[in-house]
mmCIF file of N, CA, C and O in Angstrom:
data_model
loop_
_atom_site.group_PDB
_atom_site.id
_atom_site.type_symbol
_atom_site.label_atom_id
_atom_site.label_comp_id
_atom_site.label_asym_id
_atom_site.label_seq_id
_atom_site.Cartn_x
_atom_site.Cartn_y
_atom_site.Cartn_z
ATOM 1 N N UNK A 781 23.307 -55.876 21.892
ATOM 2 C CA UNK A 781 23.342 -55.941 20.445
ATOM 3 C C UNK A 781 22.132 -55.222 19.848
ATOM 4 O O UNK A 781 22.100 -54.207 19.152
ATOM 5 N N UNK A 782 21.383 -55.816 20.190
ATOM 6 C CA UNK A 782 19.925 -54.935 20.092
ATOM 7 C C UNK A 782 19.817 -53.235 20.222
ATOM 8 O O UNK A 782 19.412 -52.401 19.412
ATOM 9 N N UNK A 783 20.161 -53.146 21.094
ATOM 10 C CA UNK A 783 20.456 -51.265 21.670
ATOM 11 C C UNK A 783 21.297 -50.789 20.609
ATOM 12 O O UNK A 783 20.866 -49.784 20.043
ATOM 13 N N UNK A 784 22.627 -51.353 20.103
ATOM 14 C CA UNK A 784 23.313 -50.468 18.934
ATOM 15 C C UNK A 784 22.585 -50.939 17.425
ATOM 16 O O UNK A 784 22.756 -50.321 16.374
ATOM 17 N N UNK A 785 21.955 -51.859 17.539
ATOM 18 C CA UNK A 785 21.006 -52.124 16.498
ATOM 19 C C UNK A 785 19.737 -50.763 15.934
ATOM 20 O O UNK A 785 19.337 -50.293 14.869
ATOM 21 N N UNK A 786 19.526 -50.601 17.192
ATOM 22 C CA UNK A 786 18.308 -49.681 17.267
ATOM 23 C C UNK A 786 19.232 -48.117 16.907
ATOM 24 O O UNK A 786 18.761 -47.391 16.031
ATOM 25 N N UNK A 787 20.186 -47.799 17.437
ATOM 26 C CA UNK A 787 20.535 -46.783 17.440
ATOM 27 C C UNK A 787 21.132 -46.615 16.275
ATOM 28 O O UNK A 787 21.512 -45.447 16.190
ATOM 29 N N UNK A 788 21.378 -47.200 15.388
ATOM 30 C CA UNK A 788 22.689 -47.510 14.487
ATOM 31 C C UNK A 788 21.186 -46.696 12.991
ATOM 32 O O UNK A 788 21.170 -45.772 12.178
ATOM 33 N N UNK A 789 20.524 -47.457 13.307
ATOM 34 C CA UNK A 789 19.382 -47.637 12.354
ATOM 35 C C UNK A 789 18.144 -45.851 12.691
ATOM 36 O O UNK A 789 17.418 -45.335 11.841
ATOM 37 N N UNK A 790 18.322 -45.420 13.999
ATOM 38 C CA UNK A 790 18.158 -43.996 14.297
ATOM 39 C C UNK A 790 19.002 -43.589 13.246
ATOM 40 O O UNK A 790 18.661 -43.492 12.067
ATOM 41 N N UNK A 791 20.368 -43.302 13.820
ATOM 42 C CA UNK A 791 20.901 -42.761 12.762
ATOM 43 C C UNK A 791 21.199 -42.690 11.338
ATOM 44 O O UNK A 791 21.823 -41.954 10.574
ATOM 45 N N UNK A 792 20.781 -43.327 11.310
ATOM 46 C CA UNK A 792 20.745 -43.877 9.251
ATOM 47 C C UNK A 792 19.536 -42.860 8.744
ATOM 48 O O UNK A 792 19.555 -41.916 7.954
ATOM 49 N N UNK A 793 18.538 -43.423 9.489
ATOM 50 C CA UNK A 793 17.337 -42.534 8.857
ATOM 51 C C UNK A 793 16.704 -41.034 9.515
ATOM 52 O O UNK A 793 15.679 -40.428 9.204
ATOM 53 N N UNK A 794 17.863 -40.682 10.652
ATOM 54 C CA UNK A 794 18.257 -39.423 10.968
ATOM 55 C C UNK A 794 19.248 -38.728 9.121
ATOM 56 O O UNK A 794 18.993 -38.041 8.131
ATOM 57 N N UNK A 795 20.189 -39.397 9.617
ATOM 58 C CA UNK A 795 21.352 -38.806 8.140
ATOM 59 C C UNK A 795 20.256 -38.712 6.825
ATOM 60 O O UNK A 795 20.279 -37.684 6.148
ATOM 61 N N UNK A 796 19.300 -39.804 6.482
ATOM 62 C CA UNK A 796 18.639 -39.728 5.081
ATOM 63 C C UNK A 796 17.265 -38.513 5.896
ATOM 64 O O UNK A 796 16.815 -37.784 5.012
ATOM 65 N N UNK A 797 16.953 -38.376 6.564
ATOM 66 C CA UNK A 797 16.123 -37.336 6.699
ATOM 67 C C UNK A 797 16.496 -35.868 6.111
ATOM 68 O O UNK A 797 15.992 -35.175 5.227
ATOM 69 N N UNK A 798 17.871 -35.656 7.203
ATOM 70 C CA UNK A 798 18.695 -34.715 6.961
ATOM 71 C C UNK A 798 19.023 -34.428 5.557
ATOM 72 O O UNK A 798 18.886 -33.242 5.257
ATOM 73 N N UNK A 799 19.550 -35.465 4.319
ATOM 74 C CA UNK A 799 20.091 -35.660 3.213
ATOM 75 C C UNK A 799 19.017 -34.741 2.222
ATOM 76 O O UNK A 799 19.285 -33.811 1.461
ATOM 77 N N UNK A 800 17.732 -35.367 2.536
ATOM 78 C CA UNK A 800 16.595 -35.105 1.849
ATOM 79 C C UNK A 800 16.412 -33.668 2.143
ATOM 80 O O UNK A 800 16.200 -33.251 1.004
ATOM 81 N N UNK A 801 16.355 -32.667 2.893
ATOM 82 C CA UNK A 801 16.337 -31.367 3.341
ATOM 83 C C UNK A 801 17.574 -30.642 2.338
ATOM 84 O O UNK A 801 17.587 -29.601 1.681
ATOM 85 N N UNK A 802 18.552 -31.686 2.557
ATOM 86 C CA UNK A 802 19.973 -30.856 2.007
ATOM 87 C C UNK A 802 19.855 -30.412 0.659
ATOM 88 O O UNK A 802 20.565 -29.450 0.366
ATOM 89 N N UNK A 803 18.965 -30.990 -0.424
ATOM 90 C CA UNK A 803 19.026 -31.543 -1.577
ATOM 91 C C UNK A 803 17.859 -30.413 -2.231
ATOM 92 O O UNK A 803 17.654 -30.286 -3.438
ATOM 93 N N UNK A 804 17.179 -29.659 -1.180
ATOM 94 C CA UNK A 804 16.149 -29.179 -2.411
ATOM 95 C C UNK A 804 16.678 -27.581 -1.675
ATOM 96 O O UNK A 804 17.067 -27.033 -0.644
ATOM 97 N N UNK A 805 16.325 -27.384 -3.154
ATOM 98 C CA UNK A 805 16.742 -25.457 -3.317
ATOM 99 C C UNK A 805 15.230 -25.114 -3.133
ATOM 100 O O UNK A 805 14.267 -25.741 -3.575
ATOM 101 N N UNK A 806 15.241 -23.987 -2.389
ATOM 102 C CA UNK A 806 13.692 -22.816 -2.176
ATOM 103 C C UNK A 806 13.684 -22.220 -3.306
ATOM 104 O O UNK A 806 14.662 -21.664 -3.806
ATOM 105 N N UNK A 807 12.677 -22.287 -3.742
ATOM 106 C CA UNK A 807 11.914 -21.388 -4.788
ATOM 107 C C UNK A 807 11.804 -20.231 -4.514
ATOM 108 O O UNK A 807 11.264 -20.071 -3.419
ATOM 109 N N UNK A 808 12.145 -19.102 -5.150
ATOM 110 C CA UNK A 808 12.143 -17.266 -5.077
ATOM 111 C C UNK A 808 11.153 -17.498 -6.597
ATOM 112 O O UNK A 808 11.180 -18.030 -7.707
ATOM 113 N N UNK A 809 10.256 -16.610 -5.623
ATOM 114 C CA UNK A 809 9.503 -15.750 -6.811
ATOM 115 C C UNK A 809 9.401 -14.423 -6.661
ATOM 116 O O UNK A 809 9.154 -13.987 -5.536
ATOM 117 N N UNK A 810 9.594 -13.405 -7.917
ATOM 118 C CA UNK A 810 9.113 -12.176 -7.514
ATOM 119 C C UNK A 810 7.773 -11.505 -8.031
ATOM 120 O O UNK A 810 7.201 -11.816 -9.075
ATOM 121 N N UNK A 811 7.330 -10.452 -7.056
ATOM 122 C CA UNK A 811 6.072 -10.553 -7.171
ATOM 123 C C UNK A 811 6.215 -9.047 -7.038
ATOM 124 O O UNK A 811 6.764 -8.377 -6.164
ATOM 125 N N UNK A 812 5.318 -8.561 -8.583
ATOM 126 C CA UNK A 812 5.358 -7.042 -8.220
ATOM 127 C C UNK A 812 4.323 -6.183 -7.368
ATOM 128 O O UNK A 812 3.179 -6.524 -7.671
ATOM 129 N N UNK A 813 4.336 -5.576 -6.782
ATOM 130 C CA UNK A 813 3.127 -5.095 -5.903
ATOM 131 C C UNK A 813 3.123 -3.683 -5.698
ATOM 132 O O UNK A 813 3.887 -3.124 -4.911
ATOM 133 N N UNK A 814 1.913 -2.855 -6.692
ATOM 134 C CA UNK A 814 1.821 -1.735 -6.697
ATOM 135 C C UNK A 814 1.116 -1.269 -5.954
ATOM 136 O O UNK A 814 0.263 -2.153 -6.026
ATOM 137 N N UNK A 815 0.421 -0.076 -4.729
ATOM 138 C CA UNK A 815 0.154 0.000 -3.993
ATOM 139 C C UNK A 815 -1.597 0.788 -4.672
ATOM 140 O O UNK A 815 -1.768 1.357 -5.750
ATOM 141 N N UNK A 816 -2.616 0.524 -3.584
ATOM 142 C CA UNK A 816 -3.803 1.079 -4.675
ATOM 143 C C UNK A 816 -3.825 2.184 -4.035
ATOM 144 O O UNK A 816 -3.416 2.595 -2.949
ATOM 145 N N UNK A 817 -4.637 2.771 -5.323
ATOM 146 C CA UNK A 817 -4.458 4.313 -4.550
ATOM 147 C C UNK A 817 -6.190 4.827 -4.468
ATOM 148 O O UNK A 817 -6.884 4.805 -5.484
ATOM 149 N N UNK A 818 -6.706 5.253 -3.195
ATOM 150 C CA UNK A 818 -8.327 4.775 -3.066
ATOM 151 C C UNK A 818 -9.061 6.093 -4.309
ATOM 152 O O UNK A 818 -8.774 7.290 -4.315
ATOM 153 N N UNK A 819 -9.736 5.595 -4.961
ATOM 154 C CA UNK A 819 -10.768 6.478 -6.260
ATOM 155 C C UNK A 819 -10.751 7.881 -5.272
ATOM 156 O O UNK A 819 -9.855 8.657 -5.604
ATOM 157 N N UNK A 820 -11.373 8.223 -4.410
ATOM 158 C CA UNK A 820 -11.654 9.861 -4.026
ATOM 159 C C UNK A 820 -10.128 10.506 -3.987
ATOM 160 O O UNK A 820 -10.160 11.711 -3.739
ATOM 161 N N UNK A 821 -9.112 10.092 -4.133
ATOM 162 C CA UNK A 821 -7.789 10.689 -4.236
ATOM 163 C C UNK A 821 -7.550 10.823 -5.713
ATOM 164 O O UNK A 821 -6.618 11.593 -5.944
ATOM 165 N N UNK A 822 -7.987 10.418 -6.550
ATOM 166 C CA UNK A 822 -7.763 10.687 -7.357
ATOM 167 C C UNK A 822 -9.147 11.136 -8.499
ATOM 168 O O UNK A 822 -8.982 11.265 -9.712
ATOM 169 N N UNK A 823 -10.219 11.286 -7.925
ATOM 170 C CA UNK A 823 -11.528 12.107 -8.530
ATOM 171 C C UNK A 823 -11.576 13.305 -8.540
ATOM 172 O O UNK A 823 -11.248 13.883 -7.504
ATOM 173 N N UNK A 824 -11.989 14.076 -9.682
ATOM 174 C CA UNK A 824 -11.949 15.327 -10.239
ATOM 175 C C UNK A 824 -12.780 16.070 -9.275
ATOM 176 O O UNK A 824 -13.959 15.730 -9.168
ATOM 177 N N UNK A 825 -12.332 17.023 -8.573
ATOM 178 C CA UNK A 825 -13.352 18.000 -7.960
ATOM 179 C C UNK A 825 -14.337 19.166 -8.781
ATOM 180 O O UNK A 825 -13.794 20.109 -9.357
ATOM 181 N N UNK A 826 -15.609 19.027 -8.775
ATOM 182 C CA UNK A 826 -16.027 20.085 -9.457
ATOM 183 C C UNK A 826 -16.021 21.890 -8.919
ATOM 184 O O UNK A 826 -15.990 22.395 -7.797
ATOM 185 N N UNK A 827 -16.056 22.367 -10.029
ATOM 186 C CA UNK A 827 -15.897 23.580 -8.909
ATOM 187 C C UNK A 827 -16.838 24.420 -9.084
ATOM 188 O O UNK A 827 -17.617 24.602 -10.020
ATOM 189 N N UNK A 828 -16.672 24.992 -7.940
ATOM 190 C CA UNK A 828 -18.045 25.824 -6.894
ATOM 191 C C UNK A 828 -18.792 26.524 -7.709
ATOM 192 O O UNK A 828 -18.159 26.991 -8.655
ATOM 193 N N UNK A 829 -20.123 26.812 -7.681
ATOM 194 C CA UNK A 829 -20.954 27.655 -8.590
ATOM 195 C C UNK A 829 -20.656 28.847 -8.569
ATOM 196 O O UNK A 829 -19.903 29.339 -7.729
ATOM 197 N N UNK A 830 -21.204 29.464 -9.486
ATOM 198 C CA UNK A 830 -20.606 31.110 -9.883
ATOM 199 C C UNK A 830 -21.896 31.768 -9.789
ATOM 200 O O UNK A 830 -22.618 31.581 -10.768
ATOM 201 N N UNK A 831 -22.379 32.504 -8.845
ATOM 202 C CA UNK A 831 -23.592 33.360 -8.851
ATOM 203 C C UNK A 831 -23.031 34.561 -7.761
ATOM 204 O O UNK A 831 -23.414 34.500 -6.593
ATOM 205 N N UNK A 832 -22.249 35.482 -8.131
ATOM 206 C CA UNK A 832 -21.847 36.443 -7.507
ATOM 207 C C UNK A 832 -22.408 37.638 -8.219
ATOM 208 O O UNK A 832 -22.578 37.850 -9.419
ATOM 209 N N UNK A 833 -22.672 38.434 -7.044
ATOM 210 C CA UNK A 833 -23.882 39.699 -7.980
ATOM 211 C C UNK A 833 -23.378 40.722 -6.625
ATOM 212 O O UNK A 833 -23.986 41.789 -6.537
ATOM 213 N N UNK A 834 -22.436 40.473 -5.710
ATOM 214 C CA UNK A 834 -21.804 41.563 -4.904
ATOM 215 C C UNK A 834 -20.549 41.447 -4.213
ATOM 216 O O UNK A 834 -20.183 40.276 -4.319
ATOM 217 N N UNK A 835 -19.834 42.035 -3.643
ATOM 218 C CA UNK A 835 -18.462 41.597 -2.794
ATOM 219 C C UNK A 835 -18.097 40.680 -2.672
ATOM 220 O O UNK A 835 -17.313 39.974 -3.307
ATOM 221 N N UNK A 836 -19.280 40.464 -0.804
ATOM 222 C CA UNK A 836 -19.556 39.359 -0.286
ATOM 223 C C UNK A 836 -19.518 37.831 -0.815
ATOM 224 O O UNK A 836 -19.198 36.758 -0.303
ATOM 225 N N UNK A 837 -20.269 38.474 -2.815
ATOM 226 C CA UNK A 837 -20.598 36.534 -2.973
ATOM 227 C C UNK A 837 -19.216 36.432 -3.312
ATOM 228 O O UNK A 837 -18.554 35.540 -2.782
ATOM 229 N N UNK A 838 -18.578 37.388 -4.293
ATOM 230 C CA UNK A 838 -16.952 37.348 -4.472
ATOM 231 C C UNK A 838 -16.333 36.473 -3.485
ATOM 232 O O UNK A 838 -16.004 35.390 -3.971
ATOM 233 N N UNK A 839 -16.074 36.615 -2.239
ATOM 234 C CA UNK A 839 -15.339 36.598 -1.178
ATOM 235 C C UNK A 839 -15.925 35.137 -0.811
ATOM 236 O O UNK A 839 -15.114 34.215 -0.895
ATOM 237 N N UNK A 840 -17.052 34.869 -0.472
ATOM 238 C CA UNK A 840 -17.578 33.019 -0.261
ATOM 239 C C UNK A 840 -17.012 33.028 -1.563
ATOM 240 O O UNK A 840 -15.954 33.634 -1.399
ATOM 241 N N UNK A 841 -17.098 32.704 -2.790
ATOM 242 C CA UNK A 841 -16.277 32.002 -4.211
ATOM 243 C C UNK A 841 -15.213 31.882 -3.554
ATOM 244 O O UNK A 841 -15.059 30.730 -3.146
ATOM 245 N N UNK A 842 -14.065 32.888 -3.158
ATOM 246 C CA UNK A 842 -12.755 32.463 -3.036
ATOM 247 C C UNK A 842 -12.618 31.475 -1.957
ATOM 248 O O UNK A 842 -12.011 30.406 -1.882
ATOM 249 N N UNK A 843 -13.365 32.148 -1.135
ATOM 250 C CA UNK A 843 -13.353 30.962 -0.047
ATOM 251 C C UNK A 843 -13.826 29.512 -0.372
ATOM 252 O O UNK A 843 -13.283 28.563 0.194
ATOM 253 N N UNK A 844 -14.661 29.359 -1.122
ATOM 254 C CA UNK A 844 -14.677 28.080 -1.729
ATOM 255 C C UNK A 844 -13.753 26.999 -2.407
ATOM 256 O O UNK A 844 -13.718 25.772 -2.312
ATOM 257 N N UNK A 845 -12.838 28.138 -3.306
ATOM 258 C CA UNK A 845 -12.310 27.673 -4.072
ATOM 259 C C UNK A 845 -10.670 27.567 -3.328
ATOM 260 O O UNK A 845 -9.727 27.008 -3.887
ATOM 261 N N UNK A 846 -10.594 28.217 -1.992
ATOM 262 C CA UNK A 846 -9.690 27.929 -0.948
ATOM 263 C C UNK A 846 -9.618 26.777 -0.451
ATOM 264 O O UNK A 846 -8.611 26.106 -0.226
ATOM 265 N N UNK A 847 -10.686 26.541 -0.275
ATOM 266 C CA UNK A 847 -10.821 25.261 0.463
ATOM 267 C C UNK A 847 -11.347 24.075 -0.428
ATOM 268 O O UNK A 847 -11.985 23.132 0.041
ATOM 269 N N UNK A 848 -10.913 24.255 -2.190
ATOM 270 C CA UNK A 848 -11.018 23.436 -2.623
ATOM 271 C C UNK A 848 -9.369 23.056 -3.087
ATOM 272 O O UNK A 848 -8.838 21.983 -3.373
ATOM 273 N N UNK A 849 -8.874 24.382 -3.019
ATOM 274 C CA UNK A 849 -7.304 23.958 -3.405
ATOM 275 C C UNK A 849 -6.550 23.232 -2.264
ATOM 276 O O UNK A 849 -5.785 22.289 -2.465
ATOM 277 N N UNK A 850 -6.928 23.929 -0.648
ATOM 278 C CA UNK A 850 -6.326 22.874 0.490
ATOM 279 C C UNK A 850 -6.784 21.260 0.697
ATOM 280 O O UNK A 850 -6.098 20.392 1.237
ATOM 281 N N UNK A 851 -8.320 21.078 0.040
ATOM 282 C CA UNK A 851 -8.618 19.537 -0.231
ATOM 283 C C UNK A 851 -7.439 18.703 -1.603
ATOM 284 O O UNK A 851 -6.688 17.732 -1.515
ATOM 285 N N UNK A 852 -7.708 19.487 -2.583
ATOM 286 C CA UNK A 852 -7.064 19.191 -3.644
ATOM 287 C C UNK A 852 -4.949 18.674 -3.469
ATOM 288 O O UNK A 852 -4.055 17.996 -3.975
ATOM 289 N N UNK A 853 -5.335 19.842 -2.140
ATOM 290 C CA UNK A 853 -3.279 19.762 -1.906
ATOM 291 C C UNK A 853 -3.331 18.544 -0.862
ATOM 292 O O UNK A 853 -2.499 17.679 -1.134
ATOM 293 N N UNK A 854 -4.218 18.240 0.416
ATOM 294 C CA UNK A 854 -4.677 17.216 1.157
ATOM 295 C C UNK A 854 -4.330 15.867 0.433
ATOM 296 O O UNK A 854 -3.532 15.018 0.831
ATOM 297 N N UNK A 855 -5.125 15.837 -0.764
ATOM 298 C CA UNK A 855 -5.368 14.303 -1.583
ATOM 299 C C UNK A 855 -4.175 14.275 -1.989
ATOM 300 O O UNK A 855 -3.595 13.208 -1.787
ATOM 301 N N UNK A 856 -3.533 15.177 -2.554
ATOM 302 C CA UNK A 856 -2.075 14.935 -3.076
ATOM 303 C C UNK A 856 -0.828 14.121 -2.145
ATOM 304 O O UNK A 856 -0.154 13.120 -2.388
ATOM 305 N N UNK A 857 -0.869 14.850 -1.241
ATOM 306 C CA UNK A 857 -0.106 14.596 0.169
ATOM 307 C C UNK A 857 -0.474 12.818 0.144
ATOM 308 O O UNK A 857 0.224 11.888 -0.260
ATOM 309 N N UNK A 858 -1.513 12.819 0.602
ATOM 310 C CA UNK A 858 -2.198 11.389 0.697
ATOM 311 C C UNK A 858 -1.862 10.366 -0.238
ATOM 312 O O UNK A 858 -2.184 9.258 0.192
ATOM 313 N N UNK A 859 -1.387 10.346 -1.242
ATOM 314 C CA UNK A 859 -1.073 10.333 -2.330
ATOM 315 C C UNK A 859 0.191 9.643 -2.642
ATOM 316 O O UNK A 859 0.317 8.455 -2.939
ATOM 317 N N UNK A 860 1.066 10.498 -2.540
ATOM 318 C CA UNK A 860 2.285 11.085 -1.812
ATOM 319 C C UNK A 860 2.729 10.169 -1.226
ATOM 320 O O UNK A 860 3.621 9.451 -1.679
ATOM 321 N N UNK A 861 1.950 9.963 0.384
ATOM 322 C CA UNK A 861 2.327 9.165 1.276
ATOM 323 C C UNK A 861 1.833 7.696 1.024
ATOM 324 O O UNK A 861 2.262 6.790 1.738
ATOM 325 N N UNK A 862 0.985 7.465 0.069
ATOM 326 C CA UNK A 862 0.535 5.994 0.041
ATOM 327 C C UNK A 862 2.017 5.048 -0.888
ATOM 328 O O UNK A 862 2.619 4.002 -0.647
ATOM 329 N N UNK A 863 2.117 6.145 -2.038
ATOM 330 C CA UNK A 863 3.339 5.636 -2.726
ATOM 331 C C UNK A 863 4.662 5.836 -2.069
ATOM 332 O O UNK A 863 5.649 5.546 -2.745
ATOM 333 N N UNK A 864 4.831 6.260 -0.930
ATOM 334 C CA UNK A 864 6.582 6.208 -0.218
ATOM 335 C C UNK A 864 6.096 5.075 0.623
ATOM 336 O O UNK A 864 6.710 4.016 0.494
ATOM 337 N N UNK A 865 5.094 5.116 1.467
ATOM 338 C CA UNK A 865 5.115 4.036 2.661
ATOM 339 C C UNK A 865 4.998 2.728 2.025
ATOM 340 O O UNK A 865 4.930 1.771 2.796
ATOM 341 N N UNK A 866 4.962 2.499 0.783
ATOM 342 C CA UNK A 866 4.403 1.218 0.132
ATOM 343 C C UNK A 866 5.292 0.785 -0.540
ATOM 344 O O UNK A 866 5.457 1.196 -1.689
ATOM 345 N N UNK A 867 6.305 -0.415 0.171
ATOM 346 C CA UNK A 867 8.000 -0.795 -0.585
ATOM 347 C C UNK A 867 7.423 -1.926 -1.190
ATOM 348 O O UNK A 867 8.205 -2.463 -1.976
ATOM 349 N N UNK A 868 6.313 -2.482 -1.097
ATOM 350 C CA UNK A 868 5.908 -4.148 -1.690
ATOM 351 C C UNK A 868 6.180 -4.743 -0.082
ATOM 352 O O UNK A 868 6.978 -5.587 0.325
ATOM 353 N N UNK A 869 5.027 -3.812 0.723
ATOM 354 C CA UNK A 869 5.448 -5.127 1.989
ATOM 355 C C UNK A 869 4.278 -5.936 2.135
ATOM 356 O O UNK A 869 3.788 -6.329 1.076
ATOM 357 N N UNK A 870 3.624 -6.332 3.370
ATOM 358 C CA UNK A 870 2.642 -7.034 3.396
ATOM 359 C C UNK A 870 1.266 -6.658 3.498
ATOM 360 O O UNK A 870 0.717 -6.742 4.597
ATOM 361 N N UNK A 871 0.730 -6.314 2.642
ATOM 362 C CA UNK A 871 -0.285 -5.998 2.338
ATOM 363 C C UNK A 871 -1.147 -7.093 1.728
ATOM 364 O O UNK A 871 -2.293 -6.841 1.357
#
């Protein structure tokens, strides 16, 4: 008597355990999440000094300003890729 006593009374407060789980809805929140984008990607480059007085300085200028447009196209890219790889995951 005892043994289906015990078991009878498991199950009761098995079922109201269960009941209590059944009964509550999960909360959704949405949460917007924009991705940062680091300051040197987006800081103004100054550009290269101008003291050309022959060819040569001609030719370093461009080259300067070469390798300020492949930095400039670099950060973009970077850029680019921070805003595609970034769906709002876990960050």
């Amino acid at each position: 008597m005892m043994r289906i006593l015990a078991s009878g009374l498991a199950s009761l407060c098995l079922a109201l355990l269960l009941t209590g789980c059944a009964n509550s809805v999960p909360r959704v929140e949405t949460v917007m999440m924009t991705p940062t984008i680091p300051a040197h990607l987006t800081r103004q480059l100054s550009a290269p000094s101008i003291e050309a007085s022959s060819n040569r300085d001609l030719l370093d200028l461009l080259a300067k300003y070469e390798s300020l447009r492949r930095r400039a196209n670099a950060d973009r890219a970077a850029v680019v890729e921070i805003m595609a790889n970034d769906v709002g995951g876990d960050e």
